[in-house]
Structure formats: C-alpha cells, structure tokens
PDB file of C-alpha atoms in Angstrom:
ATOM      1  CA  MET A   1    -329.554 -60.667 -47.859  1.00 70.00           C
ATOM      2  CA  LYS A   2    -327.218 -61.841 -44.761  1.00 86.00           C
ATOM      3  CA  VAL A   3    -326.107 -59.353 -41.710  1.00 87.00           C
ATOM      4  CA  ARG A   4    -325.385 -60.211 -38.554  1.00 88.00           C
ATOM      5  CA  ASN A   5    -324.786 -57.673 -35.034  1.00 89.00           C
ATOM      6  CA  ALA A   6    -321.360 -57.204 -34.755  1.00 88.00           C
ATOM      7  CA  MET A   7    -321.982 -56.816 -30.761  1.00 91.00           C
ATOM      8  CA  GLU A   8    -322.916 -60.643 -31.170  1.00 93.00           C
ATOM      9  CA  ILE A   9    -319.010 -61.244 -31.742  1.00 89.00           C
ATOM     10  CA  LEU A  10    -317.854 -58.407 -29.303  1.00 91.00           C
ATOM     11  CA  VAL A  11    -320.014 -59.694 -26.508  1.00 95.00           C
ATOM     12  CA  GLU A  12    -319.066 -63.598 -27.007  1.00 95.00           C
ATOM     13  CA  GLU A  13    -314.996 -62.769 -27.272  1.00 93.00           C
ATOM     14  CA  ALA A  14    -315.549 -60.610 -23.988  1.00 94.00           C
ATOM     15  CA  LEU A  15    -317.820 -63.583 -22.282  1.00 97.00           C
ATOM     16  CA  ASN A  16    -315.497 -65.895 -23.154  1.00 97.00           C
ATOM     17  CA  TYR A  17    -312.321 -64.273 -22.120  1.00 95.00           C
ATOM     18  CA  TYR A  18    -314.144 -63.314 -18.737  1.00 95.00           C
ATOM     19  CA  TRP A  19    -316.072 -66.383 -18.127  1.00 96.00           C
ATOM     20  CA  LYS A  20    -313.783 -67.837 -15.360  1.00 94.00           C
ATOM     21  CA  GLN A  21    -313.651 -64.574 -13.523  1.00 95.00           C
ATOM     22  CA  LEU A  22    -317.051 -64.064 -13.166  1.00 94.00           C
ATOM     23  CA  GLU A  23    -319.209 -65.221  -9.968  1.00 89.00           C
ATOM     24  CA  LEU A  24    -321.833 -67.248 -10.663  1.00 91.00           C
ATOM     25  CA  PRO A  25    -323.599 -70.065  -8.908  1.00 92.00           C
ATOM     26  CA  CYS A  26    -323.407 -72.555 -11.855  1.00 92.00           C
ATOM     27  CA  LYS A  27    -321.646 -71.881 -15.158  1.00 92.00           C
ATOM     28  CA  CYS A  28    -323.315 -74.550 -17.232  1.00 94.00           C
ATOM     29  CA  ASP A  29    -323.808 -73.690 -20.916  1.00 95.00           C
ATOM     30  CA  LEU A  30    -327.552 -72.250 -20.312  1.00 95.00           C
ATOM     31  CA  CYS A  31    -326.405 -69.855 -17.677  1.00 95.00           C
ATOM     32  CA  LYS A  32    -323.787 -68.327 -20.266  1.00 97.00           C
ATOM     33  CA  THR A  33    -326.422 -68.403 -22.997  1.00 97.00           C
ATOM     34  CA  ASP A  34    -328.532 -66.399 -20.605  1.00 97.00           C
ATOM     35  CA  VAL A  35    -325.454 -64.063 -19.503  1.00 98.00           C
ATOM     36  CA  TYR A  36    -325.043 -63.552 -23.664  1.00 98.00           C
ATOM     37  CA  ALA A  37    -328.344 -62.741 -24.239  1.00 98.00           C
ATOM     38  CA  ILE A  38    -329.448 -60.611 -21.549  1.00 98.00           C
ATOM     39  CA  THR A  39    -326.007 -58.750 -22.311  1.00 98.00           C
ATOM     40  CA  LEU A  40    -326.871 -58.573 -25.971  1.00 97.00           C
ATOM     41  CA  ASN A  41    -330.291 -57.201 -25.242  1.00 97.00           C
ATOM     42  CA  GLN A  42    -328.867 -54.187 -23.059  1.00 97.00           C
ATOM     43  CA  LEU A  43    -326.202 -52.557 -25.918  1.00 95.00           C
ATOM     44  CA  PRO A  44    -327.303 -51.276 -28.976  1.00 92.00           C
ATOM     45  CA  PRO A  45    -326.854 -53.563 -32.241  1.00 92.00           C
ATOM     46  CA  ARG A  46    -324.413 -52.443 -34.840  1.00 87.00           C
ATOM     47  CA  TYR A  47    -325.485 -54.598 -37.856  1.00 88.00           C
ATOM     48  CA  VAL A  48    -323.037 -55.652 -40.855  1.00 87.00           C
ATOM     49  CA  SER A  49    -323.561 -56.993 -43.891  1.00 87.00           C
ATOM     50  CA  ASN A  50    -319.286 -58.150 -44.357  1.00 84.00           C
ATOM     51  CA  GLU A  51    -316.036 -58.817 -42.755  1.00 80.00           C
ATOM     52  CA  ASN A  52    -315.147 -55.081 -43.569  1.00 82.00           C
ATOM     53  CA  GLY A  53    -318.047 -53.734 -41.582  1.00 78.00           C
ATOM     54  CA  TYR A  54    -317.258 -56.284 -38.686  1.00 74.00           C
ATOM     55  CA  ALA A  55    -313.808 -54.569 -38.473  1.00 79.00           C
ATOM     56  CA  TYR A  56    -314.721 -51.213 -39.193  1.00 75.00           C
ATOM     57  CA  VAL A  57    -317.299 -51.856 -35.873  1.00 77.00           C
ATOM     58  CA  LYS A  58    -314.343 -53.663 -33.875  1.00 76.00           C
ATOM     59  CA  ALA A  59    -311.956 -50.793 -34.328  1.00 77.00           C
ATOM     60  CA  GLN A  60    -314.899 -48.206 -33.185  1.00 73.00           C
ATOM     61  CA  ASN A  61    -315.368 -50.435 -29.959  1.00 71.00           C
ATOM     62  CA  PHE A  62    -311.463 -51.639 -29.391  1.00 67.00           C
ATOM     63  CA  ASN A  63    -311.227 -48.312 -27.090  1.00 74.00           C
ATOM     64  CA  ASP A  64    -311.386 -48.350 -23.243  1.00 76.00           C
ATOM     65  CA  GLN A  65    -314.693 -46.827 -22.407  1.00 82.00           C
ATOM     66  CA  SER A  66    -316.577 -49.442 -25.057  1.00 85.00           C
ATOM     67  CA  ARG A  67    -315.098 -52.508 -23.601  1.00 87.00           C
ATOM     68  CA  ILE A  68    -316.050 -51.290 -20.350  1.00 91.00           C
ATOM     69  CA  ASN A  69    -319.417 -50.789 -21.249  1.00 93.00           C
ATOM     70  CA  ILE A  70    -319.711 -54.309 -22.673  1.00 94.00           C
ATOM     71  CA  LEU A  71    -318.066 -55.478 -19.659  1.00 95.00           C
ATOM     72  CA  ASN A  72    -320.076 -53.660 -17.374  1.00 97.00           C
ATOM     73  CA  GLU A  73    -323.454 -54.857 -19.105  1.00 97.00           C
ATOM     74  CA  ILE A  74    -321.708 -58.625 -18.596  1.00 98.00           C
ATOM     75  CA  VAL A  75    -321.013 -57.844 -15.003  1.00 97.00           C
ATOM     76  CA  LYS A  76    -324.720 -57.029 -14.711  1.00 97.00           C
ATOM     77  CA  ALA A  77    -325.929 -59.663 -16.576  1.00 97.00           C
ATOM     78  CA  THR A  78    -323.987 -62.054 -14.663  1.00 97.00           C
ATOM     79  CA  GLY A  79    -325.803 -60.716 -11.383  1.00 96.00           C
ATOM     80  CA  LYS A  80    -329.250 -61.218 -13.068  1.00 96.00           C
ATOM     81  CA  VAL A  81    -328.303 -64.787 -13.912  1.00 96.00           C
ATOM     82  CA  ALA A  82    -326.825 -65.403 -10.361  1.00 94.00           C
ATOM     83  CA  VAL A  83    -330.051 -64.569  -8.594  1.00 94.00           C
ATOM     84  CA  GLN A  84    -332.754 -66.201 -10.821  1.00 93.00           C
ATOM     85  CA  PRO A  85    -331.024 -69.120 -13.234  1.00 92.00           C
ATOM     86  CA  SER A  86    -333.189 -70.693 -15.282  1.00 90.00           C
ATOM     87  CA  HIS A  87    -332.691 -74.113 -14.239  1.00 89.00           C
ATOM     88  CA  PRO A  88    -333.111 -75.083 -10.960  1.00 88.00           C
ATOM     89  CA  LEU A  89    -329.770 -75.130  -9.145  1.00 81.00           C
ATOM     90  CA  SER A  90    -328.416 -78.705  -7.541  1.00 72.00           C
ATOM     91  CA  ARG A  91    -326.678 -78.898  -4.138  1.00 55.00           C
ATOM     92  CA  PRO A  92    -325.144 -81.980  -3.157  1.00 45.00           C
ATOM     93  CA  SER A  93    -327.102 -83.784  -0.904  1.00 38.00           C
ATOM     94  CA  GLU A  94    -324.725 -83.509   2.247  1.00 36.00           C
ATOM     95  CA  ASP A  95    -324.822 -79.913   1.627  1.00 38.00           C
ATOM     96  CA  HIS A  96    -328.577 -79.637   1.701  1.00 32.00           C
ATOM     97  CA  HIS A  97    -329.896 -78.724   4.790  1.00 35.00           C
ATOM     98  CA  PRO A  98    -333.624 -77.459   4.595  1.00 39.00           C
ATOM     99  CA  SER A  99    -333.396 -76.364   8.583  1.00 39.00           C
ATOM    100  CA  GLU A 100    -331.206 -73.544   6.996  1.00 40.00           C
ATOM    101  CA  GLU A 101    -333.891 -72.121   4.587  1.00 38.00           C
TER     102      GLU A 101
END
C-alpha cells in the first residue's frame, strides 16, 4: 500500500511560491527543507491513497482560510529557521567585526 500526506504537496507548492518573498538570512536548500519540515509538523496530515484523494484534499484546502493557515505556519517556521539555522551562517570576512558581537 502506498499513501501520501497531501499536505506535503500543498505546503511544497506554497513554499515554492512564496520562497523568494520570505526573509531569511540564508536561502539554501537545507534551510528551505527545514522550513518545510517544521511547517508540516504544525499542520494536520491529510493522507490520500491516489490522485482522486489528493484532488479532494486540494479542493478542501483551496479556500482562503486554509491557504492563510498554511502560509501562517510557513512564516512561523521561517522565523524559527532564521533564528536558529541548522548550519552556521557564513559572513564575508570584510563584514565580520568581532567587536560587534
């Protein structure tokens, strides 16, 4: 049996759509994946077993409130990743001033 969480697809579509507009100190694939995972952990899963099930879930989540909920969780996750990325942020040597830390 193969099932998939339809929210994975919906969140991925929304994240790809809004990614350039989100404010993060780093836009690497790891940071994007972290935002994706954190967002999914905050939303209820919607498991489907086929494309018809996905179409049904997508239709249910097409209303403004559902899209707002997904975007809201993406923004929250972005804030978490911005404050605590999974990797050290590199800074150009000319911008690194130890006296400012």
